[in-house]
Coordinates of C-alpha atoms in Angstrom, one line a residue:
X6 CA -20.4 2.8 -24.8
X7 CA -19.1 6.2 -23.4
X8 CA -20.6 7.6 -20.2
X9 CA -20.0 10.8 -18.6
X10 CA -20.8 9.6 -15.1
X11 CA -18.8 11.9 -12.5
X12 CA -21.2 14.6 -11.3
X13 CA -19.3 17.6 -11.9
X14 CA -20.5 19.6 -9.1
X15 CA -18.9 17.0 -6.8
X16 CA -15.9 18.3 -8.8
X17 CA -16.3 22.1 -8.6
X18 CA -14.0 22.3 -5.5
X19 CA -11.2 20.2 -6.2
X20 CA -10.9 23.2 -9.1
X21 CA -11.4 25.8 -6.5
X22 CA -8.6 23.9 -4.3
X23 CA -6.4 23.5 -7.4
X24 CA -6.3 27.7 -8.1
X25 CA -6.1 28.5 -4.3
X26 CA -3.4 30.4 -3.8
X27 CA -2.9 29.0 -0.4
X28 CA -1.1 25.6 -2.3
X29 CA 0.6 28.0 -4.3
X30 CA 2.6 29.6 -1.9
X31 CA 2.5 27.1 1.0
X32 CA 5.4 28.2 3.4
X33 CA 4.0 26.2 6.6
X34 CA 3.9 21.9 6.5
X35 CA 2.0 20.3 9.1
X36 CA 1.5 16.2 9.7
X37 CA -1.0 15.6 12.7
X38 CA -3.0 12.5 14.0
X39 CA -5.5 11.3 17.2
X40 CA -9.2 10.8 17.6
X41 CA -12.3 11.3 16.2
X42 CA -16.3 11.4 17.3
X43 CA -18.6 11.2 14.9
X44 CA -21.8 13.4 16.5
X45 CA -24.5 10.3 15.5
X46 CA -27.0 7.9 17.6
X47 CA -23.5 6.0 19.3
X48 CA -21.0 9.0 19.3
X49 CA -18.8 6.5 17.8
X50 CA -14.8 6.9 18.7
X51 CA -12.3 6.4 16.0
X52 CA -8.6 7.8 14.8
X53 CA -8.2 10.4 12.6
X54 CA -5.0 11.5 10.7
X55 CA -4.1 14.3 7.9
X56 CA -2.0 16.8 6.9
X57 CA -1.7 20.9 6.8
X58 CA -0.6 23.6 3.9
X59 CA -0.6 27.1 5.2
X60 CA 0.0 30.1 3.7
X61 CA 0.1 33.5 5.9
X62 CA -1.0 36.6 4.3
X63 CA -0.7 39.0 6.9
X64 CA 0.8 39.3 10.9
X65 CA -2.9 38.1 11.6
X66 CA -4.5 36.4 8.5
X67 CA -3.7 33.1 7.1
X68 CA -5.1 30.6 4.3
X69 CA -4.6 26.9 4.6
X70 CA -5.3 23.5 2.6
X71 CA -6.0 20.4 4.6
X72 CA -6.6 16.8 3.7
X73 CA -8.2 14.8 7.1
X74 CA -9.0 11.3 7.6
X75 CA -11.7 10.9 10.1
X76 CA -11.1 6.9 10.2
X77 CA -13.8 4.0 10.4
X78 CA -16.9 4.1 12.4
X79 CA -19.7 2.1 11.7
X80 CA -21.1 2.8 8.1
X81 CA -18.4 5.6 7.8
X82 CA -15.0 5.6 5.9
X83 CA -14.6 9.1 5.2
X84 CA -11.9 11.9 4.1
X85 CA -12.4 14.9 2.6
X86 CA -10.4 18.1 1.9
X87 CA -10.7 21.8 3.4
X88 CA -9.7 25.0 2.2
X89 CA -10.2 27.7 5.0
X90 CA -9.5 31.1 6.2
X91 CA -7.6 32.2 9.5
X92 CA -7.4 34.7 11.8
X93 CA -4.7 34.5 14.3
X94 CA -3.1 35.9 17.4
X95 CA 1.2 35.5 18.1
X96 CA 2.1 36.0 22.0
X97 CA 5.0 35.9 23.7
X98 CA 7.7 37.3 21.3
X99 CA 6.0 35.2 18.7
X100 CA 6.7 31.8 20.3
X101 CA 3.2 30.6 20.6
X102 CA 0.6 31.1 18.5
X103 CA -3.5 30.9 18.6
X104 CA -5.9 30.6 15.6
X105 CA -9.4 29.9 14.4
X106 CA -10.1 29.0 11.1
X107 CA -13.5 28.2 8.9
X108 CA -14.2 27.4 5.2
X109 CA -15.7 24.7 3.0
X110 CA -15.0 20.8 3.2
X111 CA -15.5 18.1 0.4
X112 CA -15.9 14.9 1.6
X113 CA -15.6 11.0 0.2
X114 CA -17.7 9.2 2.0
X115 CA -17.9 5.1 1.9
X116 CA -20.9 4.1 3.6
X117 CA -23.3 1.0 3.8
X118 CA -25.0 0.2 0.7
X119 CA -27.9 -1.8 -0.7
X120 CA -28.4 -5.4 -1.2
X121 CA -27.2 -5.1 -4.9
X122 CA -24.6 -3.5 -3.6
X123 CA -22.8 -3.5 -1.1
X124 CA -21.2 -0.1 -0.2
X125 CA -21.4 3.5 -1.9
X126 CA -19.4 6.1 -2.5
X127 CA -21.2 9.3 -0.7
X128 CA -19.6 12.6 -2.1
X129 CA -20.7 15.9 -0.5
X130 CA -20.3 19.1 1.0
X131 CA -19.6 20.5 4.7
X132 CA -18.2 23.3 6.8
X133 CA -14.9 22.8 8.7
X134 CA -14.7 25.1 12.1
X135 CA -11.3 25.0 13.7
X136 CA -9.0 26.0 16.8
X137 CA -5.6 25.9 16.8
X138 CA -2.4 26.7 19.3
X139 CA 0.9 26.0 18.0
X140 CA 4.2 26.2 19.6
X141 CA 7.5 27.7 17.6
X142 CA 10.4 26.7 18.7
X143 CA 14.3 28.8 17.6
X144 CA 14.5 26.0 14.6
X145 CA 12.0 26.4 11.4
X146 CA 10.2 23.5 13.5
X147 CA 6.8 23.8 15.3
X148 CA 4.0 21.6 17.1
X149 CA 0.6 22.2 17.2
X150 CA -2.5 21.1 18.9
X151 CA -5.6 21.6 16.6
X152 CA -9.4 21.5 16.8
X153 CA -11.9 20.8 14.1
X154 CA -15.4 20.8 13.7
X155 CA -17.2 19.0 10.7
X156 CA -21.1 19.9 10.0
X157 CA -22.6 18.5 7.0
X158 CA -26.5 18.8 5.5
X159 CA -26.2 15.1 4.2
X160 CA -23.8 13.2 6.6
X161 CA -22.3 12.5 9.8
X162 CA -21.1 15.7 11.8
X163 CA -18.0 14.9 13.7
X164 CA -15.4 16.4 15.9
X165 CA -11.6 16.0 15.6
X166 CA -8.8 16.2 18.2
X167 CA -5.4 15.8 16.7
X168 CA -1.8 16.9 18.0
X169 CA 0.9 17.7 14.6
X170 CA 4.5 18.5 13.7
X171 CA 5.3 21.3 11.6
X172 CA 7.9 22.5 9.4
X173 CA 8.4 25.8 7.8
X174 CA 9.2 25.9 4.2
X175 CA 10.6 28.9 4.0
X176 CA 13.3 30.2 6.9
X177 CA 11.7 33.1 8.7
X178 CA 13.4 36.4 9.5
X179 CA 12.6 35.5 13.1
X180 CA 11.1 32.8 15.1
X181 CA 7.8 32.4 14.9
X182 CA 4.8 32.2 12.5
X183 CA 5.4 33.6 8.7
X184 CA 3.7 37.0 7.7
X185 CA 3.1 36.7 4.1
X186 CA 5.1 37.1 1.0
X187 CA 6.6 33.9 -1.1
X188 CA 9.6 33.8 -3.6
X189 CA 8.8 32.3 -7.0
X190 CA 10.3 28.9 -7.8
X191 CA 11.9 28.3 -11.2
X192 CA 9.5 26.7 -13.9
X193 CA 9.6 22.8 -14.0
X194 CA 10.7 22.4 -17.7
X195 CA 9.8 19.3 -19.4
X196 CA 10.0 15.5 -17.1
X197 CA 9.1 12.4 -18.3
X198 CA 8.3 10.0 -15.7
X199 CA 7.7 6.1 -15.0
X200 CA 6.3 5.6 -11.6
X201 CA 4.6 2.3 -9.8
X202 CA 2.4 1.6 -6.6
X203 CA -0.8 0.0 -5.8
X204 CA -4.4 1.3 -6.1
X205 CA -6.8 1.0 -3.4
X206 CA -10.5 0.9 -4.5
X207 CA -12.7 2.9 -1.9
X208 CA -15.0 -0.2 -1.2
X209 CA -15.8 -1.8 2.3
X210 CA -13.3 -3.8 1.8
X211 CA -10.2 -2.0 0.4
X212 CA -9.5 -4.1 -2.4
X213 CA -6.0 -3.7 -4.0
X214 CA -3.9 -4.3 -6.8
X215 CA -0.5 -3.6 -8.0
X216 CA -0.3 -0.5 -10.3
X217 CA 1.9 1.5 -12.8
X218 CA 1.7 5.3 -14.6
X219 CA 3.8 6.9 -16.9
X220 CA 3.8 11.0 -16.6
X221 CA 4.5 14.1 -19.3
X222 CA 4.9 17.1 -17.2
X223 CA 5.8 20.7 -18.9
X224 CA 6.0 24.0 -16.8
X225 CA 4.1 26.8 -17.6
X226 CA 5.6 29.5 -15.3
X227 CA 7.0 29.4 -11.6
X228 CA 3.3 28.2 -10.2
X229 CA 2.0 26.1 -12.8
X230 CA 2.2 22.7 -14.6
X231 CA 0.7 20.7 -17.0
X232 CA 0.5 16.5 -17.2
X233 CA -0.6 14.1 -19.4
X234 CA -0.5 10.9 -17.8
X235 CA -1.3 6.7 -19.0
X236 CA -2.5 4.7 -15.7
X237 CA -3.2 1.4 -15.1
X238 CA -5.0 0.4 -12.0
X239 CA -4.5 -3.0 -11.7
X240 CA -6.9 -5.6 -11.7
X241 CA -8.3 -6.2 -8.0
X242 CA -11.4 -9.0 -7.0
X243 CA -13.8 -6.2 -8.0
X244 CA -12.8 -5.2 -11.8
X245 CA -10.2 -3.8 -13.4
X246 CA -9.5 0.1 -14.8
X247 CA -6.7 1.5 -17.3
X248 CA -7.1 5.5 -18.5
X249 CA -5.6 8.3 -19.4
X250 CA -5.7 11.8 -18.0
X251 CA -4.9 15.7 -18.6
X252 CA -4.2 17.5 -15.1
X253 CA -3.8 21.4 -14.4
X254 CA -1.5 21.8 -11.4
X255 CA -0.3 24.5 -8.9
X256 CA 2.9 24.2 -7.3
X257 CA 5.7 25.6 -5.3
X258 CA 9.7 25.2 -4.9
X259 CA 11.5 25.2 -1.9
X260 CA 15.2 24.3 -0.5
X261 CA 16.8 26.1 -3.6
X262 CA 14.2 24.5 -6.1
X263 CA 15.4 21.0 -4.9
X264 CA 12.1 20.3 -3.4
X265 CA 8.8 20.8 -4.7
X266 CA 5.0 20.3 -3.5
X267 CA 1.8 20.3 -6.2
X268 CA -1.9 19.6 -6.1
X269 CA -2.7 18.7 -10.1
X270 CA -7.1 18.5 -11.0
X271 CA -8.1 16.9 -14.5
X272 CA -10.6 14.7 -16.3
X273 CA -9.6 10.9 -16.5
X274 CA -10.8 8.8 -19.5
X275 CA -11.1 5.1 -18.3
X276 CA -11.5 2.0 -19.6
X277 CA -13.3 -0.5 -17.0
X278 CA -14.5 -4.3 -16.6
X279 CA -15.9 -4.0 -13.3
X280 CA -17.6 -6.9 -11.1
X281 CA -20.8 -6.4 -8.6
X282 CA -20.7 -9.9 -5.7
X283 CA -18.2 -11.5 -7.9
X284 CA -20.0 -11.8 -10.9
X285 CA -19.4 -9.9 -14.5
X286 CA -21.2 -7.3 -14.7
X287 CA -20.1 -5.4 -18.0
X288 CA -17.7 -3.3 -19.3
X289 CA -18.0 0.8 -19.8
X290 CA -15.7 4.0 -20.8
X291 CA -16.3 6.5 -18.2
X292 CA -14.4 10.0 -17.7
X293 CA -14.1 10.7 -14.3
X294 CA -12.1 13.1 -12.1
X295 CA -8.3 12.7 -11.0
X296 CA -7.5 15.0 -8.1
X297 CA -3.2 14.3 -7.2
X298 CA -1.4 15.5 -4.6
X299 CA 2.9 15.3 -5.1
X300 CA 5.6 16.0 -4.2
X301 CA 9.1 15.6 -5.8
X302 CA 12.9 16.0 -5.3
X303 CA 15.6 17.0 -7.7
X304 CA 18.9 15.0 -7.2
X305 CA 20.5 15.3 -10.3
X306 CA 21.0 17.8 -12.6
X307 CA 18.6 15.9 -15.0
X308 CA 16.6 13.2 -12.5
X309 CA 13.6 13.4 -10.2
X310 CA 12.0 11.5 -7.9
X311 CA 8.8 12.0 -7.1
X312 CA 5.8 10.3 -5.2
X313 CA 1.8 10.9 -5.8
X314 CA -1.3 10.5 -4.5
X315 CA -3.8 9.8 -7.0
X316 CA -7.6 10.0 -6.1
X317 CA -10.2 9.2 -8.6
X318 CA -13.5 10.4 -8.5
X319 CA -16.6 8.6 -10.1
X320 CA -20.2 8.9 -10.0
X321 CA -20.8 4.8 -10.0
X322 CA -18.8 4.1 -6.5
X323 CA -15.8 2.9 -8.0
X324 CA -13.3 6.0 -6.2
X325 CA -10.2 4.8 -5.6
X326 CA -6.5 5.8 -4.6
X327 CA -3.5 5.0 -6.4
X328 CA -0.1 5.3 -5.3
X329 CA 3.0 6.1 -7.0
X330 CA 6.5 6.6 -6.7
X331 CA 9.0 7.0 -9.4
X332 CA 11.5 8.9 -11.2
X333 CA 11.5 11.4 -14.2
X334 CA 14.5 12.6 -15.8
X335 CA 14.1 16.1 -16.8
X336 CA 15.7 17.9 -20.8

């Protein structure tokens, strides 16, 4: 039996994400971490890490792409991704910089389940309000102390506090944050490529399993690719899932097209055995939604390397996250 089972609105802005220009033409890399409250009954404490793509549009106006991790707290395991809008203030010759930034957030939310099962996979929608102050120094590196505030209609608000290192992409004309403008990368050509990991199924309980891809990627232009991809999950405590999937990406090239970033959306036709409290429980075709973030590196004329981060997106709580490194050789 096929089953469409992914509820495509769920979907709608991991598309919106993937044809933001702000991945496009990211020109500012930022890696934070520290703590989290989650605004419940307990005010429960936990970490919370992520990562930063900025784009600046004017002296004053910005655009970012940010993937956070708001950690474990009791019934909680969620992440989710932002795409916001910022306005922002230099002072002192540029040096340090303040901002304030807003715009949606899509979250992936494991919480407690029923007594058939035990966990659920909780997608939704939220608003991400955020402060920021960063610090340039004379290099193309920066630090940056940053603020964020999750509200949500259907889950846990929560606050963030998290200190990051920065890097800009591109070299500025002078120290300081970037004021628009990026220069087009060269188009990917044609890479085939074997990569290997493990997958991660977004349970309770993190089950995991050994797992291995093969990739098809063909460039359509300086800012887009195309992948076909075979996957095989692995086979974990809970079930087992192979597939194959089509994915639309947006990317950029940096370091004299050595180095490139991308964020790649598509559907993912999967074959599954799955197991509810250890027991069979049947067997189902499903198409779901693949939403990868990668990065690769050129080091030969002809060979890549590249890693990937895979998340798959279901409507019967079976999300996971695979990850992949590998290499491609390019013709």
């Amino acid at each position: 039996m096929t089953k469409i089972s992914l509820k495509w609105q769920h979907v709608a802005v991991a598309g919106v994400l993937c044809g933001a220009s702000a991945f496009a033409q990211a020109q500012e890399a930022t890696v934070f971490a520290g703590g989290m409250n989650a605004r419940n009954d307990d005010n429960a404490h936990t970490y919370a890490w992520g990562f930063d793509y900025r784009q600046a549009l004017s002296e004053h106006f910005a655009t970012s792409f940010t993937w956070l991790n708001e950690g474990h707290v009791p019934d909680h395991h969620r992440d989710g991704f932002a795409m916001q809008v910022w306005a922002h203030q230099p002072l002192f010759d540029r040096r340090f910089d303040i901002a304030v930034g807003v715009g949606p957030y899509h979250y992936y939310d494991t919480v407690q389940g029923s007594r058939a099962r035990r966990y659920e996979d909780d997608h939704g929608w939220g608003a991400m309000f955020s402060v920021a102050a960063t610090w340039y120094f004379e290099s193309r590196w920066y630090v940056q102390a940053r603020a964020n505030y999750v509200q949500s209609p259907s889950s846990v608000n929560s606050v963030t506090y998290l200190l990051g290192v920065g890097y800009q992409l591109e070299k500025p004309s002078s120290p300081g944050p970037l004021a628009g403008g990026s220069t087009p990368g060269l188009p990917t050509g044609d890479v085939l490529s074997v990569l290997a990991g493990v997958s991660v199924v977004n349970s309770l309980d993190s089950q995991n399993a050994a797992a291995e891809a093969v990739e098809y990627r063909h460039g359509f232009g300086p800012w887009f690719d195309g992948t076909v991809s075979l996957i095989n999950e692995g086979h974990s405590d809970i079930g087992n899932r192979q597939g194959a999937a089509a994915q639309v990406w947006i990317k950029d090239d940096f370091f004299d097209d050595r180095f490139s970033l991308g964020l790649g959306f598509g559907p993912y036709v999967t074959w599954n055995k799955y197991r509810e409290n250890r027991a069979a429980d049947g067997a189902q075709n499903v198409v779901a939604g693949l939403l990868t973030m990668s990065a690769a590196y050129r080091f030969a004329d002809h060979w890549v390397g590249r890693l990937s981060w895979n998340r798959v997106i279901t409507g019967y709580d079976r999300d996971s996250d695979i990850f992949l490194a590998g290499v491609g050789y390019k013709f």
